[in-house]
Amino acid sequence: MSAATVLAWVVLPYLSIVLLIGGLVWRFRTDQFGWTSRSSQWRESAILRWSSPLFHLGILLVALGHVLGLVVPQSATDAMGIPHHVYHLVATIPGSIAGAAAVVGLVGLLYRRIVVRSVRLNTSRGDILTYALLTIPIALGAAATVSTQLVGPAGGYNYRETISVWFRSIPMLHPRPELMADVPMVFKLHILAGMLLLCIWPFTRLVHVVSAPVGYVTRPNVVYRSRREGPVASAPAARGWDRPFESPGRRSAARTASDRTALA
């Protein structure tokens, strides 16, 4: 077994897990105020209104399909009497629809990020890296689905005999990298790109994925108050306590004018 095989299918999986979990703990302990998606909705909302929900819904369904396909062994579906061609149709048709939604939504987000000037100027290097490492596995996953599952041989590529078994061997601490030897290259590249994405996940805006607004429904209301500008601020100041939203200079001027009126 070559060193490249061990590095790709043994070392990198564990490295990505360590960086993901350790990075999330470190980020939470040191940068809770930066734990955010850094929303740019106020800079542009027309494109974001349709592209963001489309991308998020599509990618969530794709992730769910990946979990079911990798975690549930083929022996379980065989025991339930589900033949491979039926499983293939059930997995491929909804998965293709969800994947298409994720791709269209991502294209809209990239278009917005590049074309809208205010959004482009507020794009950091970390954002560029995030979008690049997010786009590559999604594009490779779409290419794998089209080339092997939609227009490939009948029944598609049965990844449950190779990729799924290798995937389940990782948390069992008994990796089986030899199973990845004959996997189509597009699947290998898709998996490698996904593991690299996990490596940088905690250090980017993607941390918001593992957050849930649990306290939102019980938090106190946010009260917005006016600064009393306009006609209200131009009214003469009454004697007594100073109004809290006036600047010190305006309060001094109002008090001087009031004192002159009283002396007259």
PDB file of C-alpha atoms in Angstrom:
ATOM      1  CA  MET A   1       0.000   0.000   0.000  1.00  0.00           C
ATOM      2  CA  SER A   2       1.458   3.343  -1.063  1.00  0.00           C
ATOM      3  CA  ALA A   3       2.148   6.269   1.229  1.00  0.00           C
ATOM      4  CA  ALA A   4      -0.295   8.421  -0.775  1.00  0.00           C
ATOM      5  CA  THR A   5      -3.082   5.917  -0.143  1.00  0.00           C
ATOM      6  CA  VAL A   6      -2.412   5.914   3.601  1.00  0.00           C
ATOM      7  CA  LEU A   7      -2.213   9.708   3.678  1.00  0.00           C
ATOM      8  CA  ALA A   8      -5.462  10.190   1.746  1.00  0.00           C
ATOM      9  CA  TRP A   9      -7.639   7.496   3.308  1.00  0.00           C
ATOM     10  CA  VAL A  10      -6.190   7.079   6.806  1.00  0.00           C
ATOM     11  CA  VAL A  11      -4.326  10.218   7.907  1.00  0.00           C
ATOM     12  CA  LEU A  12      -6.520  12.886   6.315  1.00  0.00           C
ATOM     13  CA  PRO A  13      -9.837  11.537   7.685  1.00  0.00           C
ATOM     14  CA  TYR A  14      -8.557  11.576  11.265  1.00  0.00           C
ATOM     15  CA  LEU A  15      -6.857  14.924  10.753  1.00  0.00           C
ATOM     16  CA  SER A  16     -10.101  16.463   9.498  1.00  0.00           C
ATOM     17  CA  ILE A  17     -12.014  15.079  12.495  1.00  0.00           C
ATOM     18  CA  VAL A  18      -9.451  16.433  14.977  1.00  0.00           C
ATOM     19  CA  LEU A  19      -9.370  19.867  13.325  1.00  0.00           C
ATOM     20  CA  LEU A  20     -13.162  20.020  13.104  1.00  0.00           C
ATOM     21  CA  ILE A  21     -13.889  19.122  16.721  1.00  0.00           C
ATOM     22  CA  GLY A  22     -10.822  20.773  18.241  1.00  0.00           C
ATOM     23  CA  GLY A  23     -11.267  23.881  16.120  1.00  0.00           C
ATOM     24  CA  LEU A  24     -14.915  24.278  17.112  1.00  0.00           C
ATOM     25  CA  VAL A  25     -14.038  23.985  20.809  1.00  0.00           C
ATOM     26  CA  TRP A  26     -11.168  26.469  20.443  1.00  0.00           C
ATOM     27  CA  ARG A  27     -13.296  28.911  18.447  1.00  0.00           C
ATOM     28  CA  PHE A  28     -16.128  28.766  20.967  1.00  0.00           C
ATOM     29  CA  ARG A  29     -13.800  29.366  23.887  1.00  0.00           C
ATOM     30  CA  THR A  30     -11.844  32.216  22.302  1.00  0.00           C
ATOM     31  CA  ASP A  31     -14.118  33.907  19.761  1.00  0.00           C
ATOM     32  CA  GLN A  32     -17.780  33.687  20.717  1.00  0.00           C
ATOM     33  CA  PHE A  33     -18.432  37.197  19.394  1.00  0.00           C
ATOM     34  CA  GLY A  34     -17.056  36.118  16.021  1.00  0.00           C
ATOM     35  CA  TRP A  35     -19.235  32.987  15.953  1.00  0.00           C
ATOM     36  CA  THR A  36     -21.494  34.256  13.217  1.00  0.00           C
ATOM     37  CA  SER A  37     -22.292  33.908   9.520  1.00  0.00           C
ATOM     38  CA  ARG A  38     -21.525  37.631   9.035  1.00  0.00           C
ATOM     39  CA  SER A  39     -24.745  38.248   7.181  1.00  0.00           C
ATOM     40  CA  SER A  40     -24.583  40.710   4.275  1.00  0.00           C
ATOM     41  CA  GLN A  41     -28.335  40.895   3.758  1.00  0.00           C
ATOM     42  CA  TRP A  42     -28.420  44.627   4.407  1.00  0.00           C
ATOM     43  CA  ARG A  43     -25.997  45.162   1.516  1.00  0.00           C
ATOM     44  CA  GLU A  44     -28.140  43.296  -1.025  1.00  0.00           C
ATOM     45  CA  SER A  45     -31.315  41.312  -0.482  1.00  0.00           C
ATOM     46  CA  ALA A  46     -32.947  40.713  -3.877  1.00  0.00           C
ATOM     47  CA  ILE A  47     -30.614  37.899  -5.010  1.00  0.00           C
ATOM     48  CA  LEU A  48     -30.054  36.650  -1.457  1.00  0.00           C
ATOM     49  CA  ARG A  49     -33.809  36.266  -0.939  1.00  0.00           C
ATOM     50  CA  TRP A  50     -34.029  33.284  -3.309  1.00  0.00           C
ATOM     51  CA  SER A  51     -30.450  31.980  -3.538  1.00  0.00           C
ATOM     52  CA  SER A  52     -29.801  31.538   0.185  1.00  0.00           C
ATOM     53  CA  PRO A  53     -32.917  29.451   1.016  1.00  0.00           C
ATOM     54  CA  LEU A  54     -32.449  27.409  -2.147  1.00  0.00           C
ATOM     55  CA  PHE A  55     -28.825  26.640  -1.305  1.00  0.00           C
ATOM     56  CA  HIS A  56     -29.413  25.887   2.369  1.00  0.00           C
ATOM     57  CA  LEU A  57     -32.421  23.646   1.781  1.00  0.00           C
ATOM     58  CA  GLY A  58     -30.674  21.796  -1.044  1.00  0.00           C
ATOM     59  CA  ILE A  59     -27.433  21.273   0.859  1.00  0.00           C
ATOM     60  CA  LEU A  60     -29.276  20.052   3.972  1.00  0.00           C
ATOM     61  CA  LEU A  61     -31.129  17.427   1.936  1.00  0.00           C
ATOM     62  CA  VAL A  62     -27.895  16.432   0.196  1.00  0.00           C
ATOM     63  CA  ALA A  63     -26.151  16.055   3.565  1.00  0.00           C
ATOM     64  CA  LEU A  64     -29.024  13.927   4.857  1.00  0.00           C
ATOM     65  CA  GLY A  65     -28.759  11.706   1.782  1.00  0.00           C
ATOM     66  CA  HIS A  66     -25.008  11.340   2.330  1.00  0.00           C
ATOM     67  CA  VAL A  67     -25.513  10.307   5.949  1.00  0.00           C
ATOM     68  CA  LEU A  68     -28.129   7.695   5.059  1.00  0.00           C
ATOM     69  CA  GLY A  69     -26.079   6.336   2.159  1.00  0.00           C
ATOM     70  CA  LEU A  70     -22.851   6.100   4.155  1.00  0.00           C
ATOM     71  CA  VAL A  71     -24.136   5.022   7.553  1.00  0.00           C
ATOM     72  CA  VAL A  72     -26.875   2.530   6.619  1.00  0.00           C
ATOM     73  CA  PRO A  73     -25.177  -0.651   5.347  1.00  0.00           C
ATOM     74  CA  GLN A  74     -26.388  -2.456   2.251  1.00  0.00           C
ATOM     75  CA  SER A  75     -27.137  -5.530   4.348  1.00  0.00           C
ATOM     76  CA  ALA A  76     -29.799  -3.539   6.189  1.00  0.00           C
ATOM     77  CA  THR A  77     -31.684  -2.562   3.031  1.00  0.00           C
ATOM     78  CA  ASP A  78     -31.259  -6.099   1.662  1.00  0.00           C
ATOM     79  CA  ALA A  79     -32.791  -7.469   4.866  1.00  0.00           C
ATOM     80  CA  MET A  80     -35.767  -5.157   4.381  1.00  0.00           C
ATOM     81  CA  GLY A  81     -36.271  -6.570   0.885  1.00  0.00           C
ATOM     82  CA  ILE A  82     -35.184  -3.421  -0.979  1.00  0.00           C
ATOM     83  CA  PRO A  83     -33.304  -4.428  -4.133  1.00  0.00           C
ATOM     84  CA  HIS A  84     -30.341  -2.370  -5.293  1.00  0.00           C
ATOM     85  CA  HIS A  85     -32.066  -0.867  -8.363  1.00  0.00           C
ATOM     86  CA  VAL A  86     -34.960   0.369  -6.201  1.00  0.00           C
ATOM     87  CA  TYR A  87     -32.542   1.888  -3.688  1.00  0.00           C
ATOM     88  CA  HIS A  88     -30.659   3.470  -6.568  1.00  0.00           C
ATOM     89  CA  LEU A  89     -33.798   5.162  -7.928  1.00  0.00           C
ATOM     90  CA  VAL A  90     -34.970   6.318  -4.492  1.00  0.00           C
ATOM     91  CA  ALA A  91     -31.534   7.773  -3.689  1.00  0.00           C
ATOM     92  CA  THR A  92     -30.738   9.240  -7.107  1.00  0.00           C
ATOM     93  CA  ILE A  93     -33.958  11.061  -8.044  1.00  0.00           C
ATOM     94  CA  PRO A  94     -34.510  13.080  -4.818  1.00  0.00           C
ATOM     95  CA  GLY A  95     -30.751  13.475  -4.425  1.00  0.00           C
ATOM     96  CA  SER A  96     -30.407  14.922  -7.921  1.00  0.00           C
ATOM     97  CA  ILE A  97     -33.221  17.400  -7.273  1.00  0.00           C
ATOM     98  CA  ALA A  98     -31.666  18.482  -3.968  1.00  0.00           C
ATOM     99  CA  GLY A  99     -28.230  18.704  -5.578  1.00  0.00           C
ATOM    100  CA  ALA A 100     -29.579  20.837  -8.409  1.00  0.00           C
ATOM    101  CA  ALA A 101     -31.196  23.195  -5.887  1.00  0.00           C
ATOM    102  CA  ALA A 102     -27.913  23.492  -3.970  1.00  0.00           C
ATOM    103  CA  VAL A 103     -25.945  24.187  -7.166  1.00  0.00           C
ATOM    104  CA  VAL A 104     -28.385  26.841  -8.399  1.00  0.00           C
ATOM    105  CA  GLY A 105     -28.432  28.502  -4.978  1.00  0.00           C
ATOM    106  CA  LEU A 106     -24.626  28.461  -4.788  1.00  0.00           C
ATOM    107  CA  VAL A 107     -24.337  29.975  -8.266  1.00  0.00           C
ATOM    108  CA  GLY A 108     -26.659  32.771  -7.137  1.00  0.00           C
ATOM    109  CA  LEU A 109     -24.582  33.397  -4.016  1.00  0.00           C
ATOM    110  CA  LEU A 110     -21.338  33.445  -6.023  1.00  0.00           C
ATOM    111  CA  TYR A 111     -22.860  35.779  -8.612  1.00  0.00           C
ATOM    112  CA  ARG A 112     -24.006  38.114  -5.853  1.00  0.00           C
ATOM    113  CA  ARG A 113     -20.628  37.974  -4.127  1.00  0.00           C
ATOM    114  CA  ILE A 114     -18.775  38.838  -7.359  1.00  0.00           C
ATOM    115  CA  VAL A 115     -21.136  41.267  -9.107  1.00  0.00           C
ATOM    116  CA  VAL A 116     -22.621  43.322  -6.260  1.00  0.00           C
ATOM    117  CA  ARG A 117     -19.920  45.849  -5.449  1.00  0.00           C
ATOM    118  CA  SER A 118     -20.768  46.433  -1.787  1.00  0.00           C
ATOM    119  CA  VAL A 119     -20.745  42.685  -1.106  1.00  0.00           C
ATOM    120  CA  ARG A 120     -17.561  42.151  -3.101  1.00  0.00           C
ATOM    121  CA  LEU A 121     -15.680  44.876  -1.232  1.00  0.00           C
ATOM    122  CA  ASN A 122     -16.598  43.284   2.097  1.00  0.00           C
ATOM    123  CA  THR A 123     -15.400  39.824   1.076  1.00  0.00           C
ATOM    124  CA  SER A 124     -12.372  38.742   3.101  1.00  0.00           C
ATOM    125  CA  ARG A 125      -9.678  36.276   2.142  1.00  0.00           C
ATOM    126  CA  GLY A 126     -11.266  33.793   4.497  1.00  0.00           C
ATOM    127  CA  ASP A 127     -14.548  34.192   2.619  1.00  0.00           C
ATOM    128  CA  ILE A 128     -12.796  33.514  -0.692  1.00  0.00           C
ATOM    129  CA  LEU A 129     -11.192  30.359   0.726  1.00  0.00           C
ATOM    130  CA  THR A 130     -14.528  29.249   2.156  1.00  0.00           C
ATOM    131  CA  TYR A 131     -16.380  29.711  -1.121  1.00  0.00           C
ATOM    132  CA  ALA A 132     -13.624  27.926  -3.044  1.00  0.00           C
ATOM    133  CA  LEU A 133     -13.502  24.904  -0.735  1.00  0.00           C
ATOM    134  CA  LEU A 134     -17.307  24.840  -0.660  1.00  0.00           C
ATOM    135  CA  THR A 135     -17.714  25.058  -4.423  1.00  0.00           C
ATOM    136  CA  ILE A 136     -15.179  22.344  -5.300  1.00  0.00           C
ATOM    137  CA  PRO A 137     -16.803  19.401  -3.421  1.00  0.00           C
ATOM    138  CA  ILE A 138     -20.282  20.461  -4.530  1.00  0.00           C
ATOM    139  CA  ALA A 139     -19.190  20.636  -8.169  1.00  0.00           C
ATOM    140  CA  LEU A 140     -17.388  17.294  -7.904  1.00  0.00           C
ATOM    141  CA  GLY A 141     -20.385  15.713  -6.212  1.00  0.00           C
ATOM    142  CA  ALA A 142     -22.668  16.949  -8.993  1.00  0.00           C
ATOM    143  CA  ALA A 143     -20.213  15.610 -11.589  1.00  0.00           C
ATOM    144  CA  ALA A 144     -20.082  12.225  -9.845  1.00  0.00           C
ATOM    145  CA  THR A 145     -23.863  11.994  -9.724  1.00  0.00           C
ATOM    146  CA  VAL A 146     -24.278  12.851 -13.388  1.00  0.00           C
ATOM    147  CA  SER A 147     -21.403  10.717 -14.718  1.00  0.00           C
ATOM    148  CA  THR A 148     -21.991   7.556 -12.692  1.00  0.00           C
ATOM    149  CA  GLN A 149     -25.559   7.602 -11.404  1.00  0.00           C
ATOM    150  CA  LEU A 150     -27.584   9.332 -14.140  1.00  0.00           C
ATOM    151  CA  VAL A 151     -25.814   8.592 -17.429  1.00  0.00           C
ATOM    152  CA  GLY A 152     -23.517   5.782 -16.292  1.00  0.00           C
ATOM    153  CA  PRO A 153     -24.135   2.023 -16.309  1.00  0.00           C
ATOM    154  CA  ALA A 154     -27.544   0.686 -15.292  1.00  0.00           C
ATOM    155  CA  GLY A 155     -27.869   0.824 -11.530  1.00  0.00           C
ATOM    156  CA  GLY A 156     -25.060   3.350 -11.230  1.00  0.00           C
ATOM    157  CA  TYR A 157     -21.943   2.904  -9.156  1.00  0.00           C
ATOM    158  CA  ASN A 158     -22.646   0.947  -5.965  1.00  0.00           C
ATOM    159  CA  TYR A 159     -20.665   3.044  -3.493  1.00  0.00           C
ATOM    160  CA  ARG A 160     -22.172   1.138  -0.573  1.00  0.00           C
ATOM    161  CA  GLU A 161     -19.777  -1.745  -1.213  1.00  0.00           C
ATOM    162  CA  THR A 162     -16.652   0.424  -1.071  1.00  0.00           C
ATOM    163  CA  ILE A 163     -16.980   4.055   0.082  1.00  0.00           C
ATOM    164  CA  SER A 164     -19.628   3.354   2.716  1.00  0.00           C
ATOM    165  CA  VAL A 165     -17.667   0.469   4.236  1.00  0.00           C
ATOM    166  CA  TRP A 166     -14.483   2.584   4.295  1.00  0.00           C
ATOM    167  CA  PHE A 167     -16.404   5.473   5.885  1.00  0.00           C
ATOM    168  CA  ARG A 168     -17.783   3.291   8.680  1.00  0.00           C
ATOM    169  CA  SER A 169     -14.324   1.867   9.343  1.00  0.00           C
ATOM    170  CA  ILE A 170     -12.954   5.296  10.306  1.00  0.00           C
ATOM    171  CA  PRO A 171     -14.904   5.810  13.575  1.00  0.00           C
ATOM    172  CA  MET A 172     -14.352   2.134  14.397  1.00  0.00           C
ATOM    173  CA  LEU A 173     -10.598   2.921  14.468  1.00  0.00           C
ATOM    174  CA  HIS A 174      -9.986   0.167  11.956  1.00  0.00           C
ATOM    175  CA  PRO A 175      -9.554   2.027   8.634  1.00  0.00           C
ATOM    176  CA  ARG A 176      -9.705   0.044   5.416  1.00  0.00           C
ATOM    177  CA  PRO A 177      -8.019   2.222   2.777  1.00  0.00           C
ATOM    178  CA  GLU A 178      -7.763  -0.698   0.335  1.00  0.00           C
ATOM    179  CA  LEU A 179     -11.491  -0.338  -0.344  1.00  0.00           C
ATOM    180  CA  MET A 180     -10.859   3.022  -2.030  1.00  0.00           C
ATOM    181  CA  ALA A 181      -8.451   1.616  -4.630  1.00  0.00           C
ATOM    182  CA  ASP A 182     -11.027   0.966  -7.361  1.00  0.00           C
ATOM    183  CA  VAL A 183     -13.379   3.851  -6.569  1.00  0.00           C
ATOM    184  CA  PRO A 184     -13.957   6.168  -9.572  1.00  0.00           C
ATOM    185  CA  MET A 185     -11.632   9.177  -9.512  1.00  0.00           C
ATOM    186  CA  VAL A 186     -14.461  11.711  -9.398  1.00  0.00           C
ATOM    187  CA  PHE A 187     -15.690  10.165  -6.134  1.00  0.00           C
ATOM    188  CA  LYS A 188     -12.170  10.200  -4.684  1.00  0.00           C
ATOM    189  CA  LEU A 189     -11.725  13.869  -5.511  1.00  0.00           C
ATOM    190  CA  HIS A 190     -15.162  14.657  -4.081  1.00  0.00           C
ATOM    191  CA  ILE A 191     -14.296  12.953  -0.784  1.00  0.00           C
ATOM    192  CA  LEU A 192     -10.858  14.574  -0.528  1.00  0.00           C
ATOM    193  CA  ALA A 193     -12.342  18.016  -1.175  1.00  0.00           C
ATOM    194  CA  GLY A 194     -14.969  17.359   1.488  1.00  0.00           C
ATOM    195  CA  MET A 195     -12.340  16.428   4.077  1.00  0.00           C
ATOM    196  CA  LEU A 196     -10.325  19.564   3.286  1.00  0.00           C
ATOM    197  CA  LEU A 197     -13.507  21.595   3.797  1.00  0.00           C
ATOM    198  CA  LEU A 198     -13.922  20.021   7.245  1.00  0.00           C
ATOM    199  CA  CYS A 199     -10.346  21.007   8.100  1.00  0.00           C
ATOM    200  CA  ILE A 200     -11.008  24.739   7.638  1.00  0.00           C
ATOM    201  CA  TRP A 201     -14.642  24.663   8.815  1.00  0.00           C
ATOM    202  CA  PRO A 202     -14.142  25.924  12.403  1.00  0.00           C
ATOM    203  CA  PHE A 203     -11.991  28.849  11.298  1.00  0.00           C
ATOM    204  CA  THR A 204     -14.500  30.374   8.872  1.00  0.00           C
ATOM    205  CA  ARG A 205     -18.039  31.691   8.904  1.00  0.00           C
ATOM    206  CA  LEU A 206     -19.250  28.103   8.445  1.00  0.00           C
ATOM    207  CA  VAL A 207     -19.276  27.729  12.247  1.00  0.00           C
ATOM    208  CA  HIS A 208     -22.858  29.014  12.212  1.00  0.00           C
ATOM    209  CA  VAL A 209     -23.960  25.633  10.819  1.00  0.00           C
ATOM    210  CA  VAL A 210     -23.458  23.970  14.218  1.00  0.00           C
ATOM    211  CA  SER A 211     -25.359  26.694  16.072  1.00  0.00           C
ATOM    212  CA  ALA A 212     -29.038  26.747  16.918  1.00  0.00           C
ATOM    213  CA  PRO A 213     -30.968  29.826  18.172  1.00  0.00           C
ATOM    214  CA  VAL A 214     -32.270  27.933  21.216  1.00  0.00           C
ATOM    215  CA  GLY A 215     -32.581  31.022  23.396  1.00  0.00           C
ATOM    216  CA  TYR A 216     -34.251  33.150  20.737  1.00  0.00           C
ATOM    217  CA  VAL A 217     -37.836  32.358  21.761  1.00  0.00           C
ATOM    218  CA  THR A 218     -37.216  33.165  25.444  1.00  0.00           C
ATOM    219  CA  ARG A 219     -34.943  36.194  25.147  1.00  0.00           C
ATOM    220  CA  PRO A 220     -36.333  39.610  26.180  1.00  0.00           C
ATOM    221  CA  ASN A 221     -37.580  41.936  23.491  1.00  0.00           C
ATOM    222  CA  VAL A 222     -35.088  44.337  21.927  1.00  0.00           C
ATOM    223  CA  VAL A 223     -36.332  47.902  22.466  1.00  0.00           C
ATOM    224  CA  TYR A 224     -35.428  50.540  19.886  1.00  0.00           C
ATOM    225  CA  ARG A 225     -35.720  54.174  20.989  1.00  0.00           C
ATOM    226  CA  SER A 226     -35.621  57.349  18.977  1.00  0.00           C
ATOM    227  CA  ARG A 227     -32.801  59.874  19.364  1.00  0.00           C
ATOM    228  CA  ARG A 228     -35.451  62.654  19.502  1.00  0.00           C
ATOM    229  CA  GLU A 229     -34.190  64.400  16.406  1.00  0.00           C
ATOM    230  CA  GLY A 230     -36.197  66.763  14.249  1.00  0.00           C
ATOM    231  CA  PRO A 231     -39.070  68.928  15.566  1.00  0.00           C
ATOM    232  CA  VAL A 232     -38.993  67.351  19.022  1.00  0.00           C
ATOM    233  CA  ALA A 233     -35.326  68.213  19.545  1.00  0.00           C
ATOM    234  CA  SER A 234     -35.868  71.833  18.480  1.00  0.00           C
ATOM    235  CA  ALA A 235     -38.504  72.485  21.159  1.00  0.00           C
ATOM    236  CA  PRO A 236     -37.409  74.658  24.098  1.00  0.00           C
ATOM    237  CA  ALA A 237     -36.021  72.689  27.025  1.00  0.00           C
ATOM    238  CA  ALA A 238     -38.040  72.684  30.213  1.00  0.00           C
ATOM    239  CA  ARG A 239     -36.542  73.159  33.660  1.00  0.00           C
ATOM    240  CA  GLY A 240     -35.726  70.022  35.625  1.00  0.00           C
ATOM    241  CA  TRP A 241     -33.852  66.896  34.681  1.00  0.00           C
ATOM    242  CA  ASP A 242     -31.844  66.858  31.453  1.00  0.00           C
ATOM    243  CA  ARG A 243     -33.299  64.774  28.655  1.00  0.00           C
ATOM    244  CA  PRO A 244     -31.147  61.642  28.236  1.00  0.00           C
ATOM    245  CA  PHE A 245     -30.794  61.590  24.456  1.00  0.00           C
ATOM    246  CA  GLU A 246     -29.512  65.157  23.930  1.00  0.00           C
ATOM    247  CA  SER A 247     -25.849  65.860  23.403  1.00  0.00           C
ATOM    248  CA  PRO A 248     -24.058  67.892  26.130  1.00  0.00           C
ATOM    249  CA  GLY A 249     -23.569  70.842  23.775  1.00  0.00           C
ATOM    250  CA  ARG A 250     -27.249  71.008  22.897  1.00  0.00           C
ATOM    251  CA  ARG A 251     -28.239  70.739  26.566  1.00  0.00           C
ATOM    252  CA  SER A 252     -25.899  73.611  27.486  1.00  0.00           C
ATOM    253  CA  ALA A 253     -27.249  75.821  24.710  1.00  0.00           C
ATOM    254  CA  ALA A 254     -30.851  75.093  25.656  1.00  0.00           C
ATOM    255  CA  ARG A 255     -30.176  75.793  29.334  1.00  0.00           C
ATOM    256  CA  THR A 256     -28.421  79.114  28.532  1.00  0.00           C
ATOM    257  CA  ALA A 257     -31.364  80.239  26.373  1.00  0.00           C
ATOM    258  CA  SER A 258     -33.805  79.269  29.145  1.00  0.00           C
ATOM    259  CA  ASP A 259     -31.826  81.212  31.762  1.00  0.00           C
ATOM    260  CA  ARG A 260     -31.759  84.347  29.566  1.00  0.00           C
ATOM    261  CA  THR A 261     -35.523  84.139  29.123  1.00  0.00           C
ATOM    262  CA  ALA A 262     -36.013  83.885  32.883  1.00  0.00           C
ATOM    263  CA  LEU A 263     -33.774  86.916  33.570  1.00  0.00           C
ATOM    264  CA  ALA A 264     -35.617  88.990  30.984  1.00  0.00           C
TER     265      ALA A 264
END
